[in-house]
Coordinates of C-alpha atoms in Angstrom, one line a residue:
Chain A
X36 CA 24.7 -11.9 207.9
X37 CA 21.3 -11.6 209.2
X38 CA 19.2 -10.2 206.8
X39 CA 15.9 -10.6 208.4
X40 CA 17.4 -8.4 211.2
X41 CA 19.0 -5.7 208.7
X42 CA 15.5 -5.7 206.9
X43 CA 14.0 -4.4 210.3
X44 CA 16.7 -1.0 209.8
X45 CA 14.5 -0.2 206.6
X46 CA 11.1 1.9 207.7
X47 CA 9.7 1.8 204.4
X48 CA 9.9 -2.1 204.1
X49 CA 7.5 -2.6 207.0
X50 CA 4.7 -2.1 205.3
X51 CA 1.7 -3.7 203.5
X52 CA 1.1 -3.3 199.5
X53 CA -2.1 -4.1 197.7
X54 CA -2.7 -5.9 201.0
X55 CA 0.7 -7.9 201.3
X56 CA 3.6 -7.3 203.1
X57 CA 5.8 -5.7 200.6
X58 CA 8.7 -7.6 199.1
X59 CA 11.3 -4.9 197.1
X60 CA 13.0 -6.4 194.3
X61 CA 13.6 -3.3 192.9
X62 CA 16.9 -2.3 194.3
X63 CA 19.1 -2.6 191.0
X64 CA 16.5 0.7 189.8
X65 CA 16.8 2.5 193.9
X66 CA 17.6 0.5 196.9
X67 CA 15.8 1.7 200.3
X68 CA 17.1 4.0 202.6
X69 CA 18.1 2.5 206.4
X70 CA 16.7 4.6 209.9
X71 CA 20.5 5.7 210.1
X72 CA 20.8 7.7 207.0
X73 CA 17.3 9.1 207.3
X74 CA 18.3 10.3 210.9
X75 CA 21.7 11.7 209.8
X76 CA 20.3 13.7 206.6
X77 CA 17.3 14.7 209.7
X78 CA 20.1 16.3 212.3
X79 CA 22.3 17.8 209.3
X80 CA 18.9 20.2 208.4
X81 CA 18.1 20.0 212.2
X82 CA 21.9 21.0 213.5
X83 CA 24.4 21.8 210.6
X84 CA 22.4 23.4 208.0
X85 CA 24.6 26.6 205.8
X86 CA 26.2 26.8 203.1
X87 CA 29.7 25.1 202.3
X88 CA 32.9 26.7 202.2
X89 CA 31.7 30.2 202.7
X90 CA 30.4 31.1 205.7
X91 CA 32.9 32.4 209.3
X92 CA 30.3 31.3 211.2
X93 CA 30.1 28.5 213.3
X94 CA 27.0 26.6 210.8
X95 CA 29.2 27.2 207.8
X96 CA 32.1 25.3 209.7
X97 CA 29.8 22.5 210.7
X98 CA 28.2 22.4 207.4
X99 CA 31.8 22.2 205.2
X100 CA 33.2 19.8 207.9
X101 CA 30.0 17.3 207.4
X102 CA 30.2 17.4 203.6
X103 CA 34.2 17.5 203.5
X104 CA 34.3 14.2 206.0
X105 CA 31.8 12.8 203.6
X106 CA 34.4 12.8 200.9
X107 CA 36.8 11.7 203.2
X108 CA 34.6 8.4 204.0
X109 CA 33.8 8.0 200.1
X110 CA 37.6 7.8 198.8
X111 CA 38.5 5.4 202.0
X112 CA 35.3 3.2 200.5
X113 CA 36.4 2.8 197.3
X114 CA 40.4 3.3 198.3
X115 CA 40.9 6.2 196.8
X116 CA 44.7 7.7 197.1
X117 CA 43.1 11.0 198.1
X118 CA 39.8 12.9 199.0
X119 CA 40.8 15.5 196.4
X120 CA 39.8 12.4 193.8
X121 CA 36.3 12.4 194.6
X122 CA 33.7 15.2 192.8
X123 CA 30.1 15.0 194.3
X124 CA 27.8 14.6 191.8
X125 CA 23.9 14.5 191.2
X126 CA 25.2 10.4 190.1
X127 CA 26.5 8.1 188.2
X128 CA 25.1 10.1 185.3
X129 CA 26.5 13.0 185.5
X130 CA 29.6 12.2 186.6
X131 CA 29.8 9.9 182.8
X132 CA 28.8 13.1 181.3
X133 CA 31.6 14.9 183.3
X134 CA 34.3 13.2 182.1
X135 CA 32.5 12.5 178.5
X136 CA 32.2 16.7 177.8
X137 CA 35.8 17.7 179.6
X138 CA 38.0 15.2 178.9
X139 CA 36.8 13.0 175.6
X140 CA 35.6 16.2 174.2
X141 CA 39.2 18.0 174.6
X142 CA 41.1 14.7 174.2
X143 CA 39.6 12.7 170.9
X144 CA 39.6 13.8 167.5
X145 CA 38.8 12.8 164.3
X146 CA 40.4 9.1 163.7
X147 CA 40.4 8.3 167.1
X148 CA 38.5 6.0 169.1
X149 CA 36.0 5.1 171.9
X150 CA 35.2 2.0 173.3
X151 CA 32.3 0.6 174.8
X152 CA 30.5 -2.5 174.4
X153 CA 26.1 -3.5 173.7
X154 CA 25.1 -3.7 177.4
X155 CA 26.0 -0.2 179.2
X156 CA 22.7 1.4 180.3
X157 CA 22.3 5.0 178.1
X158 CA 24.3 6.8 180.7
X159 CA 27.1 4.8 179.6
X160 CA 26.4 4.9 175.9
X161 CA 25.0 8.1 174.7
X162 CA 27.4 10.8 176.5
X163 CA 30.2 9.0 173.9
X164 CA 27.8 9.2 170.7
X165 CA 27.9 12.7 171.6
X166 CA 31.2 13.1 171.9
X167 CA 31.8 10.9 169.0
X168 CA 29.1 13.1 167.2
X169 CA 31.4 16.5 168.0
X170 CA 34.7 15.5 167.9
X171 CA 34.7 12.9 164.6
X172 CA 36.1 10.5 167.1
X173 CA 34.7 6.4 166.1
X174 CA 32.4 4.9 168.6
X175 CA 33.2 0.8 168.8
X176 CA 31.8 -1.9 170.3
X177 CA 33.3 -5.0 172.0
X178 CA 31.2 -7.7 170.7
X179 CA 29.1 -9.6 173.5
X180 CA 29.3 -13.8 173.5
X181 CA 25.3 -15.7 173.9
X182 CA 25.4 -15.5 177.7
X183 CA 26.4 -11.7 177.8
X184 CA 29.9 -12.1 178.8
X185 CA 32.8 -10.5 177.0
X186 CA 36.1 -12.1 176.1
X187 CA 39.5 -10.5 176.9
X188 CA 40.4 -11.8 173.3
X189 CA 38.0 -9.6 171.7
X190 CA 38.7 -7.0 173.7
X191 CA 42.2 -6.9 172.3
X192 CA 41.1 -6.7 168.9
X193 CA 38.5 -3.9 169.8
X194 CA 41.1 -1.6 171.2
X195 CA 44.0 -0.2 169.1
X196 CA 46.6 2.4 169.3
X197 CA 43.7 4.6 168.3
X198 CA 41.8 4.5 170.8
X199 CA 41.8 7.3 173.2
X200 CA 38.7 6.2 176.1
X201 CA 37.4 3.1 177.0
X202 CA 34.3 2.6 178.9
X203 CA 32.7 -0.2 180.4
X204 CA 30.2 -1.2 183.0
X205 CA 31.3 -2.9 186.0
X206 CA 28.2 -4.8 186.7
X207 CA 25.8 -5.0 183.9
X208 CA 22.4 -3.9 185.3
X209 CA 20.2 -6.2 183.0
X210 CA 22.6 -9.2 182.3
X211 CA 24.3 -9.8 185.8
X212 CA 27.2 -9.6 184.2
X213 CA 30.3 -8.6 186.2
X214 CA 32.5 -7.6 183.4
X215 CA 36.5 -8.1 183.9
X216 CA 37.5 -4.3 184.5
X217 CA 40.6 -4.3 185.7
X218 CA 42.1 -6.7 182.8
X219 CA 40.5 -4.1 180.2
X220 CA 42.0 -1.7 181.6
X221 CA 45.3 -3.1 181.4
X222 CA 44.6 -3.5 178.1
X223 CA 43.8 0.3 177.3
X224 CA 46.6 1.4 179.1
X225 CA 48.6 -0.8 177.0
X226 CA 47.5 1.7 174.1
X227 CA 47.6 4.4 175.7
X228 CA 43.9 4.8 176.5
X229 CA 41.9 5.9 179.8
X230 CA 39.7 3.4 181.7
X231 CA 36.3 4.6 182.4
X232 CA 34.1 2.1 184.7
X233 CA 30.3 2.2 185.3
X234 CA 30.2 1.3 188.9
X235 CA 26.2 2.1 189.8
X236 CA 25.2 -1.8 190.0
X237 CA 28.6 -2.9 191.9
X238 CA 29.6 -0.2 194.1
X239 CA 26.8 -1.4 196.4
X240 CA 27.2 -4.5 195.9
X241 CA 31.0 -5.0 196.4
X242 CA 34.2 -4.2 197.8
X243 CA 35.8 -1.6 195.4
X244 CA 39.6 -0.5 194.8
X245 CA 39.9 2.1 192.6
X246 CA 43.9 1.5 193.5
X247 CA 43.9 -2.2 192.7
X248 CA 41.3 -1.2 189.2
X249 CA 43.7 1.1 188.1
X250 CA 40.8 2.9 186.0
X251 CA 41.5 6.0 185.9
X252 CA 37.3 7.3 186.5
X253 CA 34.9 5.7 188.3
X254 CA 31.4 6.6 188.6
X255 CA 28.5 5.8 190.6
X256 CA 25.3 6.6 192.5
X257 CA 24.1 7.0 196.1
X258 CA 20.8 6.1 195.6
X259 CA 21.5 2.8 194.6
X260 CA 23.6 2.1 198.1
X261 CA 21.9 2.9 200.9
X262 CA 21.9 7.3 200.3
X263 CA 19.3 9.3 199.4
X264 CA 19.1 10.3 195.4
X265 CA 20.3 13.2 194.3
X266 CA 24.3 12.5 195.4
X267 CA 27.0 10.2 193.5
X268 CA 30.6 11.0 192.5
X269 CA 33.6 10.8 190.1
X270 CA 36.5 9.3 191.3
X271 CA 39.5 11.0 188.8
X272 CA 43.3 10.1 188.7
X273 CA 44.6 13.6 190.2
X274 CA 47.3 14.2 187.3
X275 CA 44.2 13.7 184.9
X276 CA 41.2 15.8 187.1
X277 CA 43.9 18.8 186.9
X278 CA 44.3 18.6 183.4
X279 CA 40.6 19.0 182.9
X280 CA 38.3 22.0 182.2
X281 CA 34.6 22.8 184.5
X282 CA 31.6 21.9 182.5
X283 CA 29.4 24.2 184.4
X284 CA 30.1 27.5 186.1
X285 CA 28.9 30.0 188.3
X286 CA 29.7 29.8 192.5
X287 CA 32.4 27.6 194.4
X288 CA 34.3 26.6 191.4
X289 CA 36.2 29.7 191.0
X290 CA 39.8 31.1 192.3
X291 CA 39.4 34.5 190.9
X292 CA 36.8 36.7 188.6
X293 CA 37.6 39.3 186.1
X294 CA 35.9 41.2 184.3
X295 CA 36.8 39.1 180.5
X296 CA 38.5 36.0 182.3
X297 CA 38.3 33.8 185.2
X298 CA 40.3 31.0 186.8
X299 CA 39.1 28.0 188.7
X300 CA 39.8 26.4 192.1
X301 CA 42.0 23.5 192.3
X302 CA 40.3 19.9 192.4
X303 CA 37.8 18.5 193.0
X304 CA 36.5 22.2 193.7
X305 CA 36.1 23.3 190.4
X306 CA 34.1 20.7 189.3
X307 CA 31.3 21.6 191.7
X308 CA 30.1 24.6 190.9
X309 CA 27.1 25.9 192.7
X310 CA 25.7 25.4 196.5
X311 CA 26.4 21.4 195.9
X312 CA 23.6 18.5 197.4
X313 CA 25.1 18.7 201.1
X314 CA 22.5 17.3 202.8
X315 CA 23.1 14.0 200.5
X316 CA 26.8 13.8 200.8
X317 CA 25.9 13.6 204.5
X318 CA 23.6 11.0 204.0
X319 CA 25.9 9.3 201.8
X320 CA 28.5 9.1 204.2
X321 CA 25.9 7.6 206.4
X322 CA 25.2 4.7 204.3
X323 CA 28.8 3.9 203.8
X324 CA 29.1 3.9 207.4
X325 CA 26.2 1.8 207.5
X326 CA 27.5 -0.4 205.0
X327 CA 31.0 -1.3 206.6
X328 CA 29.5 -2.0 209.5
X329 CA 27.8 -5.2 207.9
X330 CA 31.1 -5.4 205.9
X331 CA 30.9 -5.6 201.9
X332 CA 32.2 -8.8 202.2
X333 CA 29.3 -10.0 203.8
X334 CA 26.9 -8.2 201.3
X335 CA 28.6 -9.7 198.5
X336 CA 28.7 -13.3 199.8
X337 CA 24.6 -13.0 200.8
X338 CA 23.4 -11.4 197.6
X339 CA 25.7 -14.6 195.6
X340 CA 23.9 -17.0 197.6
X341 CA 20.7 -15.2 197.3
X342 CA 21.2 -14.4 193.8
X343 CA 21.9 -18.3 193.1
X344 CA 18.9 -19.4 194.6
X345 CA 16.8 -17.5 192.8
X346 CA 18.4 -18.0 189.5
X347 CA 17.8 -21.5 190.3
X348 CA 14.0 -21.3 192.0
X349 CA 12.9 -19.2 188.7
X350 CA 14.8 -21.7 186.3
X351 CA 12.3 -24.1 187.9
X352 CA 8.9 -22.4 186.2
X353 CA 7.9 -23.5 182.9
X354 CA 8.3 -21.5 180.4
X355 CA 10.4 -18.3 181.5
X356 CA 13.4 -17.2 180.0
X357 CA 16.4 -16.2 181.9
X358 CA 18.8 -13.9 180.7
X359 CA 23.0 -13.7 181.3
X360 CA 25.1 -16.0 182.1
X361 CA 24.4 -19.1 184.4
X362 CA 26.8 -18.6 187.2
X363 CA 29.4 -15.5 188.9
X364 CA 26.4 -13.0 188.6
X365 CA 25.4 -10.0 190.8
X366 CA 22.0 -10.1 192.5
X367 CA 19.6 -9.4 190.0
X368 CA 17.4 -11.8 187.6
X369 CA 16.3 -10.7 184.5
X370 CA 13.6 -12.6 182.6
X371 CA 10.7 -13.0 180.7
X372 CA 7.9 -15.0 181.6
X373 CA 6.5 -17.2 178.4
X374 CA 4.1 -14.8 175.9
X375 CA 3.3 -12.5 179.0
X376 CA 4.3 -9.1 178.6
X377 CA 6.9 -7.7 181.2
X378 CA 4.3 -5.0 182.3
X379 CA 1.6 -7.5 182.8
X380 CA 4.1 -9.3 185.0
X381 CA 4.6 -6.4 186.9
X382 CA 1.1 -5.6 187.5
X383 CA 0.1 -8.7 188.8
X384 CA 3.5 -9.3 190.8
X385 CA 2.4 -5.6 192.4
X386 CA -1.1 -6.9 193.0
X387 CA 0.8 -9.3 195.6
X388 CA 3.1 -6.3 197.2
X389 CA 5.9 -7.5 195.1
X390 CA 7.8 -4.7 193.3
X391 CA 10.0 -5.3 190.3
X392 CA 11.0 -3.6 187.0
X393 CA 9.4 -4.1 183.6
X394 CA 10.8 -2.5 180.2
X395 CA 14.4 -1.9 178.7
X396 CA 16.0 -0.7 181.7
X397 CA 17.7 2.3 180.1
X398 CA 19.6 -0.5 177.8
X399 CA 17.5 -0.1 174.3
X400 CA 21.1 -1.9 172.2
X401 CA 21.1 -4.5 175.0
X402 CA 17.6 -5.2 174.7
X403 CA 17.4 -5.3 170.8
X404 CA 20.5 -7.8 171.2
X405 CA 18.6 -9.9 173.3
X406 CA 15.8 -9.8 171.1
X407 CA 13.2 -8.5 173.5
X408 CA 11.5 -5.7 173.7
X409 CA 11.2 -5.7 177.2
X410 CA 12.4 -7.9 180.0
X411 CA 11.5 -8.0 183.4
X412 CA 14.2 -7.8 186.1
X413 CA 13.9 -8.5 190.2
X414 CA 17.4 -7.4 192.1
X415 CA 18.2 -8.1 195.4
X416 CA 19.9 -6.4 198.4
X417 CA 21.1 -7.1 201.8
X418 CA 17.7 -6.7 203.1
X419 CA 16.3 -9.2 200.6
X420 CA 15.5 -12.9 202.2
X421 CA 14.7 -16.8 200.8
X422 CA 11.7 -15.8 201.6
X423 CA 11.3 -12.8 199.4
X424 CA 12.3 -14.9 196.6
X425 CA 10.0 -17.5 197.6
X426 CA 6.9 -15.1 197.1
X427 CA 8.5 -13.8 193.6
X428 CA 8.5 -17.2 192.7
X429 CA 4.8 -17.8 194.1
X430 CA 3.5 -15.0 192.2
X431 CA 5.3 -15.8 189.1
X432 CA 3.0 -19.4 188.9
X433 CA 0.0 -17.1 190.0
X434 CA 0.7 -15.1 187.1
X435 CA 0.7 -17.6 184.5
X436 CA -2.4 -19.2 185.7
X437 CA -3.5 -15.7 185.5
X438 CA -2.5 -15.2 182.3
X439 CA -2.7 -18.6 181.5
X440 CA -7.0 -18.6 182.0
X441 CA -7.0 -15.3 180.5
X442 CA -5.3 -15.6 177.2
X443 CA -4.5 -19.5 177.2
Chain B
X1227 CA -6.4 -3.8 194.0
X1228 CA -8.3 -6.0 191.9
X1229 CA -6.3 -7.6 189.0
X1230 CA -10.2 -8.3 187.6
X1231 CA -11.0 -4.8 187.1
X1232 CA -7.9 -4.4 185.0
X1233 CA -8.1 -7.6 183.0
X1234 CA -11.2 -8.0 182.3
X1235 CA -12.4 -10.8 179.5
X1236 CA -12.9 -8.7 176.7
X1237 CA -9.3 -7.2 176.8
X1238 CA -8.0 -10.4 177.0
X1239 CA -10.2 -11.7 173.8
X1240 CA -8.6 -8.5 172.0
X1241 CA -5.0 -9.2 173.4
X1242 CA -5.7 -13.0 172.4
X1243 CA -7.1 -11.8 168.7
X1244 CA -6.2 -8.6 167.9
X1245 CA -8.4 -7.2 165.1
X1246 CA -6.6 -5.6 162.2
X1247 CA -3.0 -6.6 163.1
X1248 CA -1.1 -6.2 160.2
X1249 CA -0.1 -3.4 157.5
X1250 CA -1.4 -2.1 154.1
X1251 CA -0.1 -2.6 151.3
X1252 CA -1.9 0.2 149.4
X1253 CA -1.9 4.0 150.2
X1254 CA -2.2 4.7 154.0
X1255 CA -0.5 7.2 156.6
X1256 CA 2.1 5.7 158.9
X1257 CA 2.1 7.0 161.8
X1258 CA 5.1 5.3 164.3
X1259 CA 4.9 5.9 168.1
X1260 CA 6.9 4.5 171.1
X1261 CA 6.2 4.3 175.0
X1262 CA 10.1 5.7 175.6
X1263 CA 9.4 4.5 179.5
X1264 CA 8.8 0.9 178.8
X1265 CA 10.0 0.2 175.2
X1266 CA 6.6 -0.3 173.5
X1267 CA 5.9 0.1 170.0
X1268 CA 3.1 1.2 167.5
X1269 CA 2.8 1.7 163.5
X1270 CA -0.1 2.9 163.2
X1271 CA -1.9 2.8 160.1
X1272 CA -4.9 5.3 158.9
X1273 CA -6.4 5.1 155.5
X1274 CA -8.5 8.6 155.3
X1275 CA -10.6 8.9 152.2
X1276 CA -13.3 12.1 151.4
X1277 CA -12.7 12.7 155.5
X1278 CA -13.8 9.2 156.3
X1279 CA -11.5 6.8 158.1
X1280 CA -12.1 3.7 155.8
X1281 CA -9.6 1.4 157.2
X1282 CA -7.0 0.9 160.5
X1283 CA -4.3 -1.5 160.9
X1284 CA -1.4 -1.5 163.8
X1285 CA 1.5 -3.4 164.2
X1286 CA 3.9 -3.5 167.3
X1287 CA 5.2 -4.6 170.5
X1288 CA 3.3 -4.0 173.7
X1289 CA 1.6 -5.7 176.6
X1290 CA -1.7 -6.8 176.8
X1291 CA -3.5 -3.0 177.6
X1292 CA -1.4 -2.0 174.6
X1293 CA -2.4 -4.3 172.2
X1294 CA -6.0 -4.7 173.2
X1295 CA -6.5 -1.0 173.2
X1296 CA -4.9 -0.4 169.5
X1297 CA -7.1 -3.8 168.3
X1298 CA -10.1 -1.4 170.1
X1299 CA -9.2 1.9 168.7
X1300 CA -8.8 0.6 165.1
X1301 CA -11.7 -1.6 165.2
X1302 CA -14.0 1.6 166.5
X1303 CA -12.8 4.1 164.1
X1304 CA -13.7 2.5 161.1
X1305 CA -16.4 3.8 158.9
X1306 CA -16.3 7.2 161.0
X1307 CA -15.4 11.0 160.0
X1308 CA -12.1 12.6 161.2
X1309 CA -14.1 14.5 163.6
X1310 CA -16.0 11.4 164.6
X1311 CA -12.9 9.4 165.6
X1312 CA -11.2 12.6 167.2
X1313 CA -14.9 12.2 169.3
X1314 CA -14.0 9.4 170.4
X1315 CA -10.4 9.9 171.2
X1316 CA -11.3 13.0 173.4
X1317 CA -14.5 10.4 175.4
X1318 CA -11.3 7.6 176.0
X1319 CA -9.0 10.5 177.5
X1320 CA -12.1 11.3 179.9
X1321 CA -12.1 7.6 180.6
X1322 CA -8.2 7.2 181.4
X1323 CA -8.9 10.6 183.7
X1324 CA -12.0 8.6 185.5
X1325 CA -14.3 10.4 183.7
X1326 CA -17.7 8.9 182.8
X1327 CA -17.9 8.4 179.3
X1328 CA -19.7 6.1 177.1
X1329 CA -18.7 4.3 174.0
X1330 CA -22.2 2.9 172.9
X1331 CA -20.3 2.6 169.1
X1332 CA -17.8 0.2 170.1
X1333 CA -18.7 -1.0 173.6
X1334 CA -15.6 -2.7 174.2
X1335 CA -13.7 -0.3 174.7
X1336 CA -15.2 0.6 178.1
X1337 CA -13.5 -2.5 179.5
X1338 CA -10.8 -0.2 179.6
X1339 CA -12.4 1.9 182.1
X1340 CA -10.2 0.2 184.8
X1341 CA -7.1 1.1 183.5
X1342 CA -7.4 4.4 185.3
X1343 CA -6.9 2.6 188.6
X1344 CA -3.9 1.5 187.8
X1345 CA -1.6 5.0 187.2
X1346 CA 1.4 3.0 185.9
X1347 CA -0.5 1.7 182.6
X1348 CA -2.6 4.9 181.3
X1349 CA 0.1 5.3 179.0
X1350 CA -0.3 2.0 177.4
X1351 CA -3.7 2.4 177.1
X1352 CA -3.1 5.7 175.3
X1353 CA -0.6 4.7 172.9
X1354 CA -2.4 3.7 170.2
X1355 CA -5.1 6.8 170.6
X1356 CA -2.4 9.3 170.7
X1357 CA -1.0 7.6 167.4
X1358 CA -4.6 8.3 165.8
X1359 CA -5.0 11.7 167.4
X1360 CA -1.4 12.2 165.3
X1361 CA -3.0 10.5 162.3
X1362 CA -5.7 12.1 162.0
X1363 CA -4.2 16.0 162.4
X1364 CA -4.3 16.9 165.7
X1365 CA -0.8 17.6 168.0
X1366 CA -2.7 17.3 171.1
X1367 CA -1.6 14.4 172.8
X1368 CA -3.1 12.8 176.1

């Protein structure tokens, strides 16, 4: 994989910041969009534009066959059995909070459980204190070993007959982490449980199979992959999505409308209710296509050996702390550099034209487990070279002599 | 961008020696604030006698325009009236908009002045004086 040539696909990463050429290590928070998604979301509002599933005329048609064969390319991505398993959503966000307020809230009571564990971001985390809250339902934790990891062992011991959801991140956003799903979910099902997985940091990272998983939800974003913001979905077991009630109602989601009562349109149409974000499922399909054309065996495999190198290029500065475990993480760093706070990193790092994120990432638990306030974090993607880590690296030492004169 | 007109020496003498880190142990409002967006942290402390501010402390996490701001704000509001220090809360709000203002009390703090340049970190300059402005009776925040 060339990544120097994918970078040129990316507009928006040809340009100078603070008078540098810009270097985005940012792409765990949004990743950039490439000229072939922009172009496709451009000739959907310049060709296709009406509303879906409505209209006789020939727009409406174009319009529902554009977001319909989006769905289509979504559930072949993650190898879905069936489109009808995919519900566009606004992202991995609300498609937690889907399945948090229809199915947990109508499936746990009082005595039962839910399990997550320290490192989900809050998307992950408080949808279940709610439901936990409402329904009585016990929120537990599966214990987290120094580097971040988590053992099957405890995992065992977390989940009992009890327990009625369990939901875990696939890639840990902060840590790197890339938690064993599939084997936790054998474990739930073993009691009887549903799988949940956070997949926003590995769906565009990684090949996903929702089939060989076995989880019965999956959630994640299009912003982070390539689409524009605004679009994700829900991937739902059929026998389970039909067995589950709308959150919100209105338009689209219906079969018929009395007066007193009203029933709802089969799946995955009655979780959409409203005009849904058209224009990003077509960009979204985009950026799959997009993305199978470099193959996400290739993406995988670069942002490793990227992801490696810069692991090891940052252990190499004095002082800085690195956080998760030392080897089989995703492409992103997280770190702290000596007595230097995380936003003064930032600032300085921008001053070159390179972007990263400073604070708690949306992971307040994770961060008071790792005893920091705040962290700094640089992520990679395909677009990302040696050479951008190179410059990270560079303005890392510049930083501490910075700091280092200023406060020393 | 210049990195100088942010950091400039005397907010790195007040991130390197922070005046009136600490608590109380006597009689003081508490007043506890956080930066949701980035995870910083202030206690603020006020001691308010006969409508004078006789004391300030501030504990917390933050970053350097954080810190040196709350070692600032609680070094400058000592020894003035509630209306005083609200006077000088509303002058640093100007200063975060751009605004010319002058601290010729506590000259210091117009080392912050740079801060407005740099969008992302108004609100850790402001922390601390939106944990006074809370202290000291007034909702309004900045």
């Amino acid at each position: 994989m060339n990544s120097a040539q994918i970078r040129k696909l990316f507009p928006i990463l040809d340009q100078e910041v603070n008078g540098h050429p810009l270097v985005y290590l940012d792409s765990a928070a949004s990743s950039q969009k490439p000229i072939s998604v922009i172009e496709a979301v451009k000739h959907y509002y310049e060709h296709d534009n009406a509303n879906v599933h409505r209209g006789v005329h020939t727009l409406g048609s174009r319009a529902t066959d554009a977001y319909e064969g989006a769905r289509s390319k979504v559930a072949r991505f993650i190898n879905a059995k069936r489109s009808e398993e995919i519900v566009f959503t606004r992202g991995t966000t609300t498609s937690l909070n889907l399945v948090a307020s229809s199915y947990a809230r109508a499936n746990c009571k009082e005595g039962d459980e839910i399990v997550i564990t320290p490192m989900e971001h809050h998307s992950n985390l408080i949808p279940w204190q709610q439901v936990a809250k409402a329904t009585g339902a016990t929120l537990k934790y599966i214990p987290l070993q120094p580097d971040g990891t988590i053992l099957l062992s405890d995992v065992e011991q977390v989940i009992t007959d009890r327990t009625k959801v369990v939901s875990v991140t696939h890639v840990s956003n902060v840590l790197g982490v890339i938690n064993p799903v599939k084997q936790i979910g054998e474990i739930a099902h073993r009691h009887g449980a549903i799988m949940v997985v956070d997949g926003a940091q590995s769906t565009p990272h990684m090949k996903v199979d929702v089939q060989d998983l076995d989880c019965d939800f999956f959630a994640f974003s299009g912003h982070k992959m390539c689409a524009p913001t605004g679009i994700g979905a829900l991937y739902g077991k059929k026998a389970l999505l039909n067995n589950m009630e709308p959150i919100e109602f209105g338009g689209e989601m219906i079969d018929e409308v009395g007066l007193y009562d009203s029933t709802w349109k089969e799946v995955p149409y009655r979780f959409e209710g409203g005009t849904p974000i058209i224009a990003g499922a077509v960009g979204l399909g985009a950026a799959i296509d997009f993305l199978q054309e470099i193959g996400m065996d290739e993406i995988e495999q670069h942002e490793k050996q990227l992801s490696a190198y810069a692991y090891e290029r940052l252990s190499e500065i004095e002082g800085i702390t690195l956080y998760g475990p030392t080897k089989d993480r995703s492409g992103l760093v997280t770190f702290n550099l000596g007595e230097v706070h995380p936003h003064d990193v930032a600032t300085v790092l921008d001053a070159e034209g390179i972007a990263i994120r400073a604070g708690h990432h949306c992971c307040q638990p994770l961060m008071r487990w790792l005893e920091a306030s705040s962290t700094a974090r640089a992520s990679l993607y395909l677009y990302n070279t040696e050479e951008d880590v190179d410059r990270l690296v560079k303005g890392l030492i510049q930083t501490k002599e910075y700091f280092g004169y200023a406060i020393g | 961008m210049q990195l100088d007109d942010l950091y400039r020496r005397v907010i790195m003498d007040h991130y390197k020696n922070p005046r009136n880190r600490g608590t109380f142990e006597g009689d003081a409002v508490t007043i506890n604030l956080n930066n949701p967006t980035c995870g910083d942290k202030i206690s603020l402390q006020l001691q308010v006698e006969n409508n004078i501010v006789q004391a300030a402390k501030f504990s917390g996490e933050g970053c350097s325009i954080s810190l040196s701001s709350a070692s600032m704000m609680t070094d400058a509001v000592k020894g003035k009236t509630v209306e005083e220090a609200m006077d000088l809360a509303n002058r640093f709000s100007c200063l975060m908009k751009g605004e010319a203002a002058e601290f010729d009390e506590y000259e210091d703090i117009e080392a912050l002045s740079g801060v407005n340049k740099f969008p992302a970190r108004i609100k850790c300059a402001t922390l601390a004086w939106n944990a006074l402005r809370k202290g000291i009776g007034s909702e309004d925040q900045e």
